[in-house]
Short mmCIF file of C-alpha atoms in Angstrom, two decimals:
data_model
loop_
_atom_site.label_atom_id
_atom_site.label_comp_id
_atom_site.label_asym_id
_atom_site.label_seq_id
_atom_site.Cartn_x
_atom_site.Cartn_y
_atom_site.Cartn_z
CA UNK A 1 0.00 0.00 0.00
CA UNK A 2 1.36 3.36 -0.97
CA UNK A 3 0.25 6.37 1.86
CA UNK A 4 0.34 9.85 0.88
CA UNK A 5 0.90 10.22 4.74
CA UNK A 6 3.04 9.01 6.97
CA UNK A 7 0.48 9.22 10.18
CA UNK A 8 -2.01 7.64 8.57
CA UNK A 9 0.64 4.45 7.03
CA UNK A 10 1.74 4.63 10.93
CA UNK A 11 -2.07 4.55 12.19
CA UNK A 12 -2.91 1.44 9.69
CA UNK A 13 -0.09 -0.43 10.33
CA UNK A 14 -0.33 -0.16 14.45
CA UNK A 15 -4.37 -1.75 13.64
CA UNK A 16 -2.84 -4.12 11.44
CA UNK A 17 -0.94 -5.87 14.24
CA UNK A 18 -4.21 -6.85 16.26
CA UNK A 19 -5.18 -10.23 15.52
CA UNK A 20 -7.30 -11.01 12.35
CA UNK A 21 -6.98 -7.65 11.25
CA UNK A 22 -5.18 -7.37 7.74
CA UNK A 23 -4.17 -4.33 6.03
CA UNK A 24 -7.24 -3.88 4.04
CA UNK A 25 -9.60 -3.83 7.33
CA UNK A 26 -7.05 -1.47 9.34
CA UNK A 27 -7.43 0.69 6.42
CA UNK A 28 -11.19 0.98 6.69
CA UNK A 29 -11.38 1.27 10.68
CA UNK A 30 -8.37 4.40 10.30
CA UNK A 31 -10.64 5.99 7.43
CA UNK A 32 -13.82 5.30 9.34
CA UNK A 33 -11.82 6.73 12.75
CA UNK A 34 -10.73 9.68 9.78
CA UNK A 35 -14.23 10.63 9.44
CA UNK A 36 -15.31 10.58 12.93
CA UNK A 37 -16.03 13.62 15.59
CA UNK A 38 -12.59 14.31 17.00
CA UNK A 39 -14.43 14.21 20.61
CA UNK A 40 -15.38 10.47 19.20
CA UNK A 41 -11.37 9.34 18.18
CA UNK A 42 -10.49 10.88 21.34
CA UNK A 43 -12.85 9.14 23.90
CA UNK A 44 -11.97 6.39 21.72
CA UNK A 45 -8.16 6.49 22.53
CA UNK A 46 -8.46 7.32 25.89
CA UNK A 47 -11.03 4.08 26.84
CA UNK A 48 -7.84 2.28 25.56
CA UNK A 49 -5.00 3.77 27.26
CA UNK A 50 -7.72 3.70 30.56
CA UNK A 51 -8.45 0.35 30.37
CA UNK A 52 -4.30 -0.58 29.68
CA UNK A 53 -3.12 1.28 32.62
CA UNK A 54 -5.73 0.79 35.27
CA UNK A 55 -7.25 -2.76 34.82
CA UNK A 56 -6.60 -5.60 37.49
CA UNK A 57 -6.57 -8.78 37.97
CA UNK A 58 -8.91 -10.53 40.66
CA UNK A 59 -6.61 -11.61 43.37
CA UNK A 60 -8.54 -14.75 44.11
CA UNK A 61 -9.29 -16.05 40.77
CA UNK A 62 -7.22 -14.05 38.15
CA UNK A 63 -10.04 -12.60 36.20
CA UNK A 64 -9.61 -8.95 35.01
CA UNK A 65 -11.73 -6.66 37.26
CA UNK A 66 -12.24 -3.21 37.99
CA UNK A 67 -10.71 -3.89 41.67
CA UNK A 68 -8.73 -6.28 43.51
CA UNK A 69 -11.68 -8.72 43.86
CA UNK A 70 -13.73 -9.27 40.30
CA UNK A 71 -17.67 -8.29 40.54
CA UNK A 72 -18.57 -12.37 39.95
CA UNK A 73 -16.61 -13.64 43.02
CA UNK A 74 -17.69 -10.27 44.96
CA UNK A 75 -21.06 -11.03 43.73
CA UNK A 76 -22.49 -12.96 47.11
CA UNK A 77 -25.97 -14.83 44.87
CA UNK A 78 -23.29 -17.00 43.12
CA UNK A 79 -22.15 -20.23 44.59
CA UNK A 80 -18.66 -19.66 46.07
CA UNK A 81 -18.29 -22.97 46.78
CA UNK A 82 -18.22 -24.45 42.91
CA UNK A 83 -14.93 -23.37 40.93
CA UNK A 84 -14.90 -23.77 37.32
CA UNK A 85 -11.54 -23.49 36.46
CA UNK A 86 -10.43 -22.26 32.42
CA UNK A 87 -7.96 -21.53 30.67
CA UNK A 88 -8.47 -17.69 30.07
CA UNK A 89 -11.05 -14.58 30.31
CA UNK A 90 -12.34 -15.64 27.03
CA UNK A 91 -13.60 -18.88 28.30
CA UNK A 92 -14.75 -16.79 31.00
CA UNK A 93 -17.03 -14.36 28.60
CA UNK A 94 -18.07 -17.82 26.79
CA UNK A 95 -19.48 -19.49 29.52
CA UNK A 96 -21.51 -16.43 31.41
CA UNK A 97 -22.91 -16.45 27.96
CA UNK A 98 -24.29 -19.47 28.44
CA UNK A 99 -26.53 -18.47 31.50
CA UNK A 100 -26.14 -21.86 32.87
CA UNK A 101 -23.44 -21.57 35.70
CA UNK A 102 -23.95 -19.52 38.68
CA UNK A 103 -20.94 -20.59 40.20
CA UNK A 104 -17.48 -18.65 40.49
CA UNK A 105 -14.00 -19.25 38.28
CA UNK A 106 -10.16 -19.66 37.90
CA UNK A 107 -8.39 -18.54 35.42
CA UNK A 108 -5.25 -20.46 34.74
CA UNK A 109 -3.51 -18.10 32.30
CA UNK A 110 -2.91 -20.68 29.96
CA UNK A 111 -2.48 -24.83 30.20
CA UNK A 112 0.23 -26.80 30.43
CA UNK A 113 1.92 -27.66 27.18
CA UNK A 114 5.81 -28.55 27.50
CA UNK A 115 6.17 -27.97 23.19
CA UNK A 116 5.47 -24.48 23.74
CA UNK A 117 7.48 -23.91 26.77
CA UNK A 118 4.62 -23.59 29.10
CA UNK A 119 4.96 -25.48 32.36
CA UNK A 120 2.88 -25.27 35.58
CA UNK A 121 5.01 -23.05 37.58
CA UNK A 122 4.00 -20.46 34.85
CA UNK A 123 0.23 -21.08 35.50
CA UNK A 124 -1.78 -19.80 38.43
CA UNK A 125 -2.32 -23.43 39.32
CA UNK A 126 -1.11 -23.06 43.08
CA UNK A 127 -3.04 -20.56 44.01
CA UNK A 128 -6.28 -22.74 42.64
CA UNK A 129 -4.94 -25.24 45.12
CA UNK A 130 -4.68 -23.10 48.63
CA UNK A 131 -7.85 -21.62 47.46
CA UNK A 132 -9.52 -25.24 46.62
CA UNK A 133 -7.88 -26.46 50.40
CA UNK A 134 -8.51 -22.68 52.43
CA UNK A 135 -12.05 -22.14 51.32
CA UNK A 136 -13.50 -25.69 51.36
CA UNK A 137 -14.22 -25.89 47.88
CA UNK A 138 -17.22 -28.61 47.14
CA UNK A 139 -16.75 -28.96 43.11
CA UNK A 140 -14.00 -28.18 40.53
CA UNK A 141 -15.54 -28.09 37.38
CA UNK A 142 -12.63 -27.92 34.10
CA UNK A 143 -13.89 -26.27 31.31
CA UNK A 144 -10.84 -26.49 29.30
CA UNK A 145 -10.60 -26.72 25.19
CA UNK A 146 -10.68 -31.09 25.44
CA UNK A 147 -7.25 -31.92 23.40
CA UNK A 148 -4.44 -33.04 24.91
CA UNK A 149 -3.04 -30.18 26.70
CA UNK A 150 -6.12 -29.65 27.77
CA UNK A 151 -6.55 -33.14 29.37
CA UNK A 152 -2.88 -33.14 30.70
CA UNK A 153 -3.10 -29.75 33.05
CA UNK A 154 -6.72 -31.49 34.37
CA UNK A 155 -4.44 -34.58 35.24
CA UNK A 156 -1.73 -32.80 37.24
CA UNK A 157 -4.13 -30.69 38.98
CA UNK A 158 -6.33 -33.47 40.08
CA UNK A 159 -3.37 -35.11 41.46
CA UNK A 160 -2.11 -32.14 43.59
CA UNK A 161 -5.98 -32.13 44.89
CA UNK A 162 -6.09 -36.00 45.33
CA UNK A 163 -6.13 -35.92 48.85
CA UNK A 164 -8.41 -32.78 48.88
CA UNK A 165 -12.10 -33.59 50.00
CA UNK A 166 -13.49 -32.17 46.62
CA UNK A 167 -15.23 -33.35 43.87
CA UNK A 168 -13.79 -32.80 40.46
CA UNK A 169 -15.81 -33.30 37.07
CA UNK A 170 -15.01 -31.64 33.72
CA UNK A 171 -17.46 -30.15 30.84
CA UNK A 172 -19.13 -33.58 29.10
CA UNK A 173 -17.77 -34.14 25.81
CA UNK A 174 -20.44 -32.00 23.80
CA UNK A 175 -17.50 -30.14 23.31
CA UNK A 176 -15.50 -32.00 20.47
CA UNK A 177 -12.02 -33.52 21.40
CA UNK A 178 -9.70 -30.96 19.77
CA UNK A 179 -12.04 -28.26 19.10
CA UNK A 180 -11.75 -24.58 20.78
CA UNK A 181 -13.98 -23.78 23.54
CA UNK A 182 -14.56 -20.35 22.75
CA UNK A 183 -16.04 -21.27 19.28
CA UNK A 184 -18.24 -23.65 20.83
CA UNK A 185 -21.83 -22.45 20.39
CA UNK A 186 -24.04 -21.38 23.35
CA UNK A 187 -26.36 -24.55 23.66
CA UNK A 188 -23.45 -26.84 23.01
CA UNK A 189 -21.55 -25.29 25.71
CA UNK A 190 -24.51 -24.95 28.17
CA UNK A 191 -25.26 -28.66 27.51
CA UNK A 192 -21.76 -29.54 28.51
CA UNK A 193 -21.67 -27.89 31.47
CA UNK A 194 -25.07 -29.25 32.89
CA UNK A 195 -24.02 -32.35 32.15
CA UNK A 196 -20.26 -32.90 33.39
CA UNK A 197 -18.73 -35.99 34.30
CA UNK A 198 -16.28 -36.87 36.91
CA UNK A 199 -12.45 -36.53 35.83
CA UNK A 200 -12.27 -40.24 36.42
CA UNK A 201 -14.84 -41.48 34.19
CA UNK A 202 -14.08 -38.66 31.32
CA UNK A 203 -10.40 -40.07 31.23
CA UNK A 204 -11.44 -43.93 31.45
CA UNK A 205 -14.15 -42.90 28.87
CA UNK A 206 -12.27 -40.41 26.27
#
């Protein structure tokens, strides 16, 4: 692409580097931002560099939040006693979706997957434990994409728990085995959580 000026090549190629964005779309949203109220670009640009600077991450469960405790485990209607633990906040967004859980979450930051250099030091997996042993947790529910990563970080926690009193099940496999979670649609995803299994049975059974 040729640019007769150099803030606007500068503008469409910072768009560009967001994910799924090529240089034909960042094109469009610069022109569109272009022809926008200045007041518009501006609030625009400011929610950004806000939301970069002052977000925060739940200290119990890792989920962004306004302040150091998220508004779902601060919210006292939900059952505090039933974790469902996932990989990220999009899992997160996916299931709440869903309407079907009323429960609270842990967000692991990732799973484990020794390929990519990810081990379980680098996931918030020890905190899920001295939460899971310090607040009596009944039920760990793992809503994690079902491939093998997926099923590997559910085995390794469920052996640091196995002398925990706690029940542990996982989604039911509605979900198919190497499919994402996030793409899964709403009823398939509400289905599998009304329906999970115990760990044991999903392993002996996958």
């Amino acid at each position: 692409m040729q640019f007769s000026s150099s803030l606007l090549e500068q503008a469409v190629n910072e768009f560009a580097k967001l994910p799924g964005i090529g240089k034909k779309t960042a094109l469009r949203l610069v022109l569109h931002l272009l022809k926008s109220d200045s007041g518009n670009v501006q609030g625009f640009g400011e929610t950004l560099i806000r939301m970069r600077n002052e977000i925060k991450f739940c200290q119990r469960c890792h989920n962004v939040a306004d302040a150091d405790i998220c508004s779902i485990c601060a919210n006292s209607m939900r059952k505090q006693e039933l974790i469902c633990v996932v990989e990220s906040l999009r899992e997160v967004i996916a299931i709440e979706s869903t309407q079907q859980y009323n429960g609270v979450y842990h967000v692991l930051g990732g799973i484990i997957s020794p390929l990519d250099g990810v081990g379980p030091d680098q996931l918030n997996i020890e905190t899920l434990v001295s939460r899971v042993r310090k607040e009596h947790t009944q039920e760990l529910i793992f809503a994690l994409n079902p491939n093998i990563q997926g099923d590997t970080t559910i085995y390794y926690i469920q052996k640091k728990l196995q002398d925990a009193n706690v029940r542990i099940t996982t989604i039911a496999r509605g979900i198919a085995f190497g499919g994402e979670l996030e793409y899964a649609d709403e009823m398939t995803l509400a289905r599998s959580i009304t329906n999970r299994l115990p760990v044991e049975s999903y392993r002996a059974g996958g």
